[in-house]
């Protein structure tokens, strides 16, 4: 738990980590499944695509509620927060499975988003508190492998289920899996009771204010926001860029998505194996410096093979860097770990919202190459500020 000293807690075992990976994989699958099913959902609920895209807006917007999950984690404990998050997830998935109208489905999906926002900081804090700092990137890296695995192993299966049995079957399956995850969370060790009232963290507003008053933590959170805004400019634009500049077909775009999934897995695995050895601060800053360089070069690409190579290199470095960022941020403060990780998740969501809103407009008005140039410059500026202000902790 975020409020306990490392020597009061048993080290996380690999069997316990596997239980946590199952939970992380499930919420990643719920997070990613709407992207390929957006048109399917629009047709099924008889709404237009722009209305259906509200699901993505709700999904990303819910991440801004993560600070409440962090404070809850710091007060009642990581495991208790994870269990309540799991219960909320099952409720949201059940509402989606039973929905007959789009807006009821949207409400259920908002509940799922709330569950993810509350539970993810607790999940990361639980792993961080039960792993020594010198090996924490390995443990968190294994946890984050589930993000890529959800695209490779979960999304294709769920899209097949949707086409064959309908969207209700997909979310009924997610609800059932959520019950299993809750049972797994209950089986996890809970090594101590919540702290006395006098030691508990204040309510969200006061706790967040205390964190904002710490320059090193503020710099790290601003760094995360800037980097995610930069990369989201590309993630929302690359499909249109491939289509307009190189005439990519839908099948070819699907192949690119699959390659990006493989690259994400490689980046997460690289962080798992090497970040502790390289040093967390060095891995994060070096990774995002390379992200900026690849984006600047991407703007100059003139052929399909060069563009695809640079896009994959960018995504590989980004995945390595962002997975390495979690253990770096987790070490800044043991007492406020849950709240800081929650604010990091909120900054990730906020950066994605800014990038997703600005990306299409920039691409339409200034062109894709200039969008990539601006994204690369923002990533490099962010990395430069990180070099100046971010320091490595050891909590």
XYZ file of C-alpha atoms in Angstrom, residues 230 233 295-296 299 362 366 369-379:
18
model
C 2.705 15.266 -28.587
C -1.161 14.271 -32.393
C 8.725 12.443 -35.307
C 10.863 15.146 -36.896
C 7.642 14.660 -41.316
C -3.764 20.759 -37.323
C -1.473 22.838 -41.699
C 4.098 16.873 -42.052
C 3.803 20.092 -40.059
C 1.725 18.277 -37.422
C 4.505 15.716 -37.050
C 7.119 18.486 -36.870
C 5.205 20.250 -34.104
C 4.744 16.947 -32.252
C 8.466 16.207 -32.498
C 9.389 19.684 -31.293
C 7.012 19.389 -28.323
C 8.465 15.987 -27.404
